[in-house]
Structure formats: structure tokens, C-alpha cells
PDB file of C-alpha atoms in Angstrom:
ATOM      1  CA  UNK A   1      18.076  53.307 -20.771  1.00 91.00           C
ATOM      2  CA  UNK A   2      18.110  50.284 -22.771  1.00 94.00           C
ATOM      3  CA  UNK A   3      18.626  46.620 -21.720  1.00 94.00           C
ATOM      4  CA  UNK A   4      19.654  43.411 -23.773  1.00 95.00           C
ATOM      5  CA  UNK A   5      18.434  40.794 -21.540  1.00 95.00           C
ATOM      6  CA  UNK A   6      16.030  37.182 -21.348  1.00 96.00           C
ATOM      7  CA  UNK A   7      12.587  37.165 -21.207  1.00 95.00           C
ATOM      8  CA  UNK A   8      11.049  33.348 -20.526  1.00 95.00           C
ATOM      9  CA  UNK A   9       9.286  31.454 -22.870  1.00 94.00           C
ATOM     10  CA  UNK A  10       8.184  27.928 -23.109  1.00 91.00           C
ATOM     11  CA  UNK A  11       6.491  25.371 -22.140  1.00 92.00           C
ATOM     12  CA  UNK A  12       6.380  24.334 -18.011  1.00 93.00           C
ATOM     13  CA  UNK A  13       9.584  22.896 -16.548  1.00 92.00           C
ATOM     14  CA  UNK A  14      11.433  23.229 -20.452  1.00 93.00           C
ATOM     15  CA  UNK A  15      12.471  26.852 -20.427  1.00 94.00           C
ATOM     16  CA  UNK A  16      13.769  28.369 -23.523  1.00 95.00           C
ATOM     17  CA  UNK A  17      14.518  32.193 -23.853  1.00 95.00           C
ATOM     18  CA  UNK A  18      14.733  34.806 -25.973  1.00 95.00           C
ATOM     19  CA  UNK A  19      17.039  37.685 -26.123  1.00 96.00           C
ATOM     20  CA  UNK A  20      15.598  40.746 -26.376  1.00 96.00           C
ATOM     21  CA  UNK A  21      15.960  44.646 -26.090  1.00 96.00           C
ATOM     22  CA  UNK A  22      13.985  46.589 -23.788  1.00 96.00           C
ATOM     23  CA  UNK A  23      13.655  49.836 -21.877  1.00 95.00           C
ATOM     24  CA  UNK A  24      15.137  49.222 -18.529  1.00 93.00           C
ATOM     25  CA  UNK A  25      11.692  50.148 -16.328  1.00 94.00           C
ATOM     26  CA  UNK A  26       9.722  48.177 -18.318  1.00 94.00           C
ATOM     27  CA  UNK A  27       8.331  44.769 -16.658  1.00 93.00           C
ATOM     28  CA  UNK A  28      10.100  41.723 -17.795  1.00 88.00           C
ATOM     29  CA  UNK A  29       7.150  40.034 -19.659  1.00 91.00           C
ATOM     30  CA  UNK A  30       6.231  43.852 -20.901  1.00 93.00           C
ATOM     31  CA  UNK A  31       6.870  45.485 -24.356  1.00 94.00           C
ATOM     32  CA  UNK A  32      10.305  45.363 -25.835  1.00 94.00           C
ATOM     33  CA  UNK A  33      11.832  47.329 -28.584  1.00 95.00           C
ATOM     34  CA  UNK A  34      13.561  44.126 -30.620  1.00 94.00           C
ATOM     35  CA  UNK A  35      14.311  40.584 -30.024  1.00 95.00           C
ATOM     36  CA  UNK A  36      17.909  39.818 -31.289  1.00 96.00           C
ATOM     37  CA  UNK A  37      17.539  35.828 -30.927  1.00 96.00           C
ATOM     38  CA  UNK A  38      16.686  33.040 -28.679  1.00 94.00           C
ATOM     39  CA  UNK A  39      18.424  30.480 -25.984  1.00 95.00           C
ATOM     40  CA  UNK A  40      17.638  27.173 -25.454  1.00 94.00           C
ATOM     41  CA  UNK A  41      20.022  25.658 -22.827  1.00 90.00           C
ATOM     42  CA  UNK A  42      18.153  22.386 -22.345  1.00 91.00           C
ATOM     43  CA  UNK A  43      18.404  20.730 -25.486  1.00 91.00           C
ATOM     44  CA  UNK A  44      21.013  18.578 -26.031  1.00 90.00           C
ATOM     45  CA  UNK A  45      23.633  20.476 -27.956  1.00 92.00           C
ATOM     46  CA  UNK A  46      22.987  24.119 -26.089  1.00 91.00           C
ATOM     47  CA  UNK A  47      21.262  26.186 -28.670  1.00 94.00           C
ATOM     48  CA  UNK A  48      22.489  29.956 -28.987  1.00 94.00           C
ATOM     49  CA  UNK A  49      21.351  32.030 -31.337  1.00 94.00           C
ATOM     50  CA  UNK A  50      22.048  35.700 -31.285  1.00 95.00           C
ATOM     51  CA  UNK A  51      22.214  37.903 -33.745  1.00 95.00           C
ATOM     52  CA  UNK A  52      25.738  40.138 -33.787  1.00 93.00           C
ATOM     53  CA  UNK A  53      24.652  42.799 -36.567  1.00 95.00           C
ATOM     54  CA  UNK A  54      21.814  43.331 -34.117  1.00 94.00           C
ATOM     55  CA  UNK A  55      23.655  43.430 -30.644  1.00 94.00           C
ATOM     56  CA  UNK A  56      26.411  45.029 -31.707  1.00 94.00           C
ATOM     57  CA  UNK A  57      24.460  47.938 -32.926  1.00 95.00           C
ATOM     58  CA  UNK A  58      21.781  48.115 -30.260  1.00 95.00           C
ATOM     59  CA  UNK A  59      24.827  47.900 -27.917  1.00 93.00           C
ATOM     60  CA  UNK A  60      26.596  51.265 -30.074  1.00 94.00           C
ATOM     61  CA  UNK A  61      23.033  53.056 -29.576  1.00 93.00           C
ATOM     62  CA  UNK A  62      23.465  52.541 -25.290  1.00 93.00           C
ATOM     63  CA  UNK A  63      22.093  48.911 -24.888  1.00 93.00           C
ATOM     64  CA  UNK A  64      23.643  47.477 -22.093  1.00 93.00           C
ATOM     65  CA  UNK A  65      23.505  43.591 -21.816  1.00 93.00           C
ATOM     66  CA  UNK A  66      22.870  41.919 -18.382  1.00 92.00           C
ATOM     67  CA  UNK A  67      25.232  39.842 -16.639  1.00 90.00           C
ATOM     68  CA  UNK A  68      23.928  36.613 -18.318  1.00 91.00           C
ATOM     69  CA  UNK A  69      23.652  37.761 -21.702  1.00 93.00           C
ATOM     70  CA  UNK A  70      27.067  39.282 -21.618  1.00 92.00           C
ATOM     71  CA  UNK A  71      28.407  36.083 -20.331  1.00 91.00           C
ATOM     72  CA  UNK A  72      26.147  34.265 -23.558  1.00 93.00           C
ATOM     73  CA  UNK A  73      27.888  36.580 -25.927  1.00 93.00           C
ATOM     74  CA  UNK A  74      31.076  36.266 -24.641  1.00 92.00           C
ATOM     75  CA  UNK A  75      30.427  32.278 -25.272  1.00 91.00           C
ATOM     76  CA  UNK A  76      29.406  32.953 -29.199  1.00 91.00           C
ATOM     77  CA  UNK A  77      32.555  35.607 -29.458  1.00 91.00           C
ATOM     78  CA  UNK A  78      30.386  38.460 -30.251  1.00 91.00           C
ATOM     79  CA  UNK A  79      32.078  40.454 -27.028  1.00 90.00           C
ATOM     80  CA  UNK A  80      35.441  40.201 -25.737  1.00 88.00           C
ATOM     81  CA  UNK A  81      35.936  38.955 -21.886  1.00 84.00           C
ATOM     82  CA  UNK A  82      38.154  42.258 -21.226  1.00 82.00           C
ATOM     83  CA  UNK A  83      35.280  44.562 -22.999  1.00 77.00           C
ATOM     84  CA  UNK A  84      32.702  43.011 -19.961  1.00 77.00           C
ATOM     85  CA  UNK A  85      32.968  44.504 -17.059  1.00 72.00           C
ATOM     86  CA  UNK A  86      32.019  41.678 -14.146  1.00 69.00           C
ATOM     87  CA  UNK A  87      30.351  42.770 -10.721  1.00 69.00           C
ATOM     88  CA  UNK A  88      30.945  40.504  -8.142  1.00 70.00           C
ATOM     89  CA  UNK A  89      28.691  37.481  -7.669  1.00 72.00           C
ATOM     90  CA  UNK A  90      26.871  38.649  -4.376  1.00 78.00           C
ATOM     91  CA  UNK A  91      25.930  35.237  -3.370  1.00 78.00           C
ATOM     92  CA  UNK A  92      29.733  33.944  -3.642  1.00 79.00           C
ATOM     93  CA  UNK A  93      30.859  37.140  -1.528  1.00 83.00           C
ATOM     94  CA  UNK A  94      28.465  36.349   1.258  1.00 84.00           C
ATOM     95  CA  UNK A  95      29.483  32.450   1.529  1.00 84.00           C
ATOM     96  CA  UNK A  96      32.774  33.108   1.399  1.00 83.00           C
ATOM     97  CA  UNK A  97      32.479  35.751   4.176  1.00 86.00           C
ATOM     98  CA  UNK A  98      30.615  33.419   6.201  1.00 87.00           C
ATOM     99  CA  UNK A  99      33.435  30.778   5.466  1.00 85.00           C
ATOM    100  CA  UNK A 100      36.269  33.035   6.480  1.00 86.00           C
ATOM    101  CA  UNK A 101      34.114  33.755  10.112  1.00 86.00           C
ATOM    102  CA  UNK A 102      33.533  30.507  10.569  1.00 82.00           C
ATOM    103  CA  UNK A 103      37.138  29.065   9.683  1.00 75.00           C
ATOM    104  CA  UNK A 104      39.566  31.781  10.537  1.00 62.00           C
ATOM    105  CA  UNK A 105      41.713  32.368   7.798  1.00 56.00           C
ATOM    106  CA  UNK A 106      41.701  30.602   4.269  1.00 52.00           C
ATOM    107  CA  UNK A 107      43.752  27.708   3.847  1.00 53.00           C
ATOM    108  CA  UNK A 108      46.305  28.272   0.995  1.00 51.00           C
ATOM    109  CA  UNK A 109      47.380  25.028  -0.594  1.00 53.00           C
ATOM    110  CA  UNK A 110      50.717  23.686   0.696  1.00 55.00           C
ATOM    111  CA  UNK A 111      53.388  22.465  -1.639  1.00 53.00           C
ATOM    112  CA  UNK A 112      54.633  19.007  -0.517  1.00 54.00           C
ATOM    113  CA  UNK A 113      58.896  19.473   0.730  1.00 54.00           C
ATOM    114  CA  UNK A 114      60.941  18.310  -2.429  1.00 53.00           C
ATOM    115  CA  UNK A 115      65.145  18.042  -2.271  1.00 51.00           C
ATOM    116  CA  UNK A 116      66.703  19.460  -4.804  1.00 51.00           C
ATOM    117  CA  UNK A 117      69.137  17.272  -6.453  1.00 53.00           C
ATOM    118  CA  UNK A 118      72.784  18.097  -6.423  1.00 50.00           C
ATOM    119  CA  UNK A 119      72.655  20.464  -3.634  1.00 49.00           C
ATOM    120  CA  UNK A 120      73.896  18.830  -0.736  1.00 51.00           C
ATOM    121  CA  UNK A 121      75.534  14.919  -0.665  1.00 52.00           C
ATOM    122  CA  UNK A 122      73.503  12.919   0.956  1.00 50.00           C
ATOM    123  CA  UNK A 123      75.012   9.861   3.579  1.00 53.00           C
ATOM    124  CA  UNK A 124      73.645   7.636   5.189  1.00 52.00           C
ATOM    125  CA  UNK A 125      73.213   8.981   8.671  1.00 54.00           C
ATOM    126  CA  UNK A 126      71.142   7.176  11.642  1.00 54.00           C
ATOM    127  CA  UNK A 127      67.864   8.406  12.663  1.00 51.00           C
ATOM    128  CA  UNK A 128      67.545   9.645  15.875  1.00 51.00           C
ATOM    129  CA  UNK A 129      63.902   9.645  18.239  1.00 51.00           C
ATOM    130  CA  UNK A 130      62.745  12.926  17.386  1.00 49.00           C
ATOM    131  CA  UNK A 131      63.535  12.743  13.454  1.00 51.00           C
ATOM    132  CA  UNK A 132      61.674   9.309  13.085  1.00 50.00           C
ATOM    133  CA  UNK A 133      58.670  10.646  14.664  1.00 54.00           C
ATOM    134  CA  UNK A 134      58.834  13.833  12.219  1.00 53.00           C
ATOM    135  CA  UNK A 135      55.934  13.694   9.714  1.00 51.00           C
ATOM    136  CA  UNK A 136      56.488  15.732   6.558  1.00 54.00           C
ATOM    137  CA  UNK A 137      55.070  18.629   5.331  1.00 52.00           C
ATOM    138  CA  UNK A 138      51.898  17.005   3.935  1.00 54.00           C
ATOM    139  CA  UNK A 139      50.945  15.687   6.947  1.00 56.00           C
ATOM    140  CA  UNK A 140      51.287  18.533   9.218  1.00 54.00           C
ATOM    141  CA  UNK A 141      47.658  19.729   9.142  1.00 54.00           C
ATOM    142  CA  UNK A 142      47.288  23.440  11.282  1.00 55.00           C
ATOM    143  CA  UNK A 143      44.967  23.521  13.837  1.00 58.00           C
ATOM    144  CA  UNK A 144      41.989  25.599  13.595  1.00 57.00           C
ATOM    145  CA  UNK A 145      40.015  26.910  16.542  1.00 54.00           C
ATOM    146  CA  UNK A 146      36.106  27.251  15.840  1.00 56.00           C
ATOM    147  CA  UNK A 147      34.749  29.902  17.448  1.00 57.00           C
ATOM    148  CA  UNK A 148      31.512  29.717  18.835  1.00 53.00           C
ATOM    149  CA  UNK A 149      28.700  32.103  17.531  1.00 59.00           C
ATOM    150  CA  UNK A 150      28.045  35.085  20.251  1.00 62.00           C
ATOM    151  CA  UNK A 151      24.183  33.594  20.667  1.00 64.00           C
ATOM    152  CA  UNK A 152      25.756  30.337  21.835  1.00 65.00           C
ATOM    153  CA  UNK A 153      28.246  31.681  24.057  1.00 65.00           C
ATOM    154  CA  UNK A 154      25.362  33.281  25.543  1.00 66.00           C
ATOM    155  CA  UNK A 155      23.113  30.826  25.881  1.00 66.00           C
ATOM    156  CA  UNK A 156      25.720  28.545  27.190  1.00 71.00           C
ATOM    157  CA  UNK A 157      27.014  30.967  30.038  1.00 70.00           C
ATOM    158  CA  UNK A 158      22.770  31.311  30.489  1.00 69.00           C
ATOM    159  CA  UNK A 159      22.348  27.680  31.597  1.00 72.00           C
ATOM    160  CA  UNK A 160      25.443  27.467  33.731  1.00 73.00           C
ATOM    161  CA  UNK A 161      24.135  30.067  35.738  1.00 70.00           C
ATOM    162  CA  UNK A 162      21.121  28.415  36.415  1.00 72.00           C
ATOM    163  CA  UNK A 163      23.020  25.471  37.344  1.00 71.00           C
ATOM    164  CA  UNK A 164      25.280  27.053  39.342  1.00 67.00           C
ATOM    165  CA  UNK A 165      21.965  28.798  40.891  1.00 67.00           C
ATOM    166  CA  UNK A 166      20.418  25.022  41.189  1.00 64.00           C
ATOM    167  CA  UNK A 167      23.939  23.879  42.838  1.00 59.00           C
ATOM    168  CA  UNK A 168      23.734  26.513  45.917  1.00 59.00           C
ATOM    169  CA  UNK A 169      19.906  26.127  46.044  1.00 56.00           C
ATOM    170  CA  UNK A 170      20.839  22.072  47.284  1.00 53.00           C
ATOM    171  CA  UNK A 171      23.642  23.306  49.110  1.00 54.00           C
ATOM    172  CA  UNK A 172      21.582  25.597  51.082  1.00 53.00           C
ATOM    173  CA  UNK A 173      18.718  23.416  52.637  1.00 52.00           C
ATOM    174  CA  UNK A 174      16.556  25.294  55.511  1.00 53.00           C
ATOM    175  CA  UNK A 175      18.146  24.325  58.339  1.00 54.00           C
ATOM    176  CA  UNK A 176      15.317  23.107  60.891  1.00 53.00           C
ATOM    177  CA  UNK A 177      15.398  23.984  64.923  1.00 55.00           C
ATOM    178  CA  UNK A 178      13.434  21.655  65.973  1.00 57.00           C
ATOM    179  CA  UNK A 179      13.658  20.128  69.174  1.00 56.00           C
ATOM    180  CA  UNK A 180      12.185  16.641  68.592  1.00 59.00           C
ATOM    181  CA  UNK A 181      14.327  15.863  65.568  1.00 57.00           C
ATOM    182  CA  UNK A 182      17.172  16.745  67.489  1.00 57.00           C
ATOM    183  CA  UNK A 183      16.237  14.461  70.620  1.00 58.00           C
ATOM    184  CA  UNK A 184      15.200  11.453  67.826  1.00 58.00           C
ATOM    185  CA  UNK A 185      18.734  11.988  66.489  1.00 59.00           C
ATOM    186  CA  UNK A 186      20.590  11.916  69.918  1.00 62.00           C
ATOM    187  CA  UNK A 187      18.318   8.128  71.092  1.00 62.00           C
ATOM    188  CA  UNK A 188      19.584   6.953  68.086  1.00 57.00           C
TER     189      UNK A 188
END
């Protein structure tokens, strides 16, 4: 199977790319069947070059182009965004999993309470108590609960425990029978 993807090139810390087709097994700095142009990103205007004749017929012979190269044609208008189809970004799925454990639920935005105009007269009415101390809908902030991670819990109910252990350990003191602290006691 072929791939349109980047292979690195230049010098260290100024990477510029070139696109290139190339049997999918093959190592990335291995042999490749064509290069179809080159990428520099860190130059000042971001140079693309690709070469459409080229990609779009290595693409009609089974070339498939990665993620980023798709993405780089899509930017010079060689592909179309709906002919692309997008996987997931893994990394964004997992932080955005950890967010939702973390936070409970995702906050959607709120839309501030407006009056319509004309609906209902308004007159000049006198505030009671509990509407003066009413805050609108902007302020109103939900409270979340964190919950705890199942280690901490765990390590938390470990050391009370051993205080609770270090609490009846004080409580319980050996109680001495001896006769001679008992007699000092009662002189006293």
C-alpha cells in the first residue's frame, strides 16, 4: 500500500520537509517511489509546495495521504475537507476524558437572562428582601464536587486508621499494681 507522507530534511533545529510517496512498510528515511514537493513551515511566509498533477494521480493509483499531508492539501485546495476522512485526535480524546472525570460534567456556556421588549408592561414595583439579594443568571456559578482519586481515598482512610490505632494505644496505658505507688499516692 502506498503512502503520501513527510520525510525530514534540514538542517538541526530548522526542519523543512518533503512530501513524498512511499510503500507503507518502508522506514521513514528509507526508499520512496516519488517526491511530489516540499514544506517549509518555518520561514516566514509558510512555504507549500505540492504538486497536484502528481498527488492527484498517485492518490487515483491507491496513495493514501497521512493525516498531516491531507490537512496540507486541504490548505493549498488540492482536496476537499468533505473528501478527508478525519480520525479522532487521540491525544484530545484522552484529555478531554480525563477532564470530564475530573470535573463531572462539561460546562455548556450560559446565555445571560434578556427581557424581551413589548411582552409584559413593566411598573415600578418595590423590591422586596429576597429579590434584592437575587443575583442574575451570570452570576449563578453551579457547584461542582471534585472527587477524590480512589488511591487518595485510600491512602487517606490508611492514615486515619493508624491514628485512630495511635489514639487507643494512649488511651490504653498499662495499668500498674503496684503497691508502693499506690501508698506514695495515698501520703500525698
Amino acid at each position: 500500500m502506498l503512502v503520501i507522507r513527510l520525510r525530514r530534511t534540514g538542517k538541526k533545529k530548522k526542519p523543512s520537509f518533503r512530501v513524498i510517496v512511499a510503500e507503507k512498510t518502508m522506514p521513514i528515511y528509507g526508499r520512496f517511489v516519488d517526491i511530489l514537493g516540499n514544506v517549509n513551515l518555518q520561514a516566514d511566509p509558510k512555504q507549500i509546495n505540492i504538486n497536484k498533477e502528481k498527488a492527484l494521480e498517485w492518490m487515483k493509483k491507491g496513495a493514501k495521504p497521512s493525516q498531516t499531508v491531507s490537512r496540507l492539501m486541504i490548505r493549498e485546495g488540492i482536496l476537499k475537507e468533505e473528501d478527508v476522512l478525519r480520525k479522532p485526535d487521540k491525544k484530545r480524546l484522552k484529555k478531554k476524558e480525563a477532564k470530564l472525570e475530573k470535573g463531572g460534567q462539561e460546562k455548556a456556556p450560559e446565555a445571560p437572562a434578556q427581557k424581551v421588549a413589548g411582552t409584559q408592561e413593566e411598573k415600578p414595583e418595590k423590591k422586596s428582601e429576597e429579590q434584592s439579594e437575587e443575583k442574575p443568571a451570570e452570576e449563578v456559578k453551579p457547584e461542582i464536587k471534585e472527587e477524590k482519586p480512589a488511591e487518595e481515598d485510600k491512602k487517606e482512610k490508611v492514615a486515619d486508621k493508624e491514628e485512630l490505632t495511635r489514639k487507643e494505644s494512649w488511651q490504653e496505658e498499662p495499668k500498674l499494681e503496684n503497691t508502693e505507688d499506690k501508698t506514695a499516692e495515698e501520703q500525698k
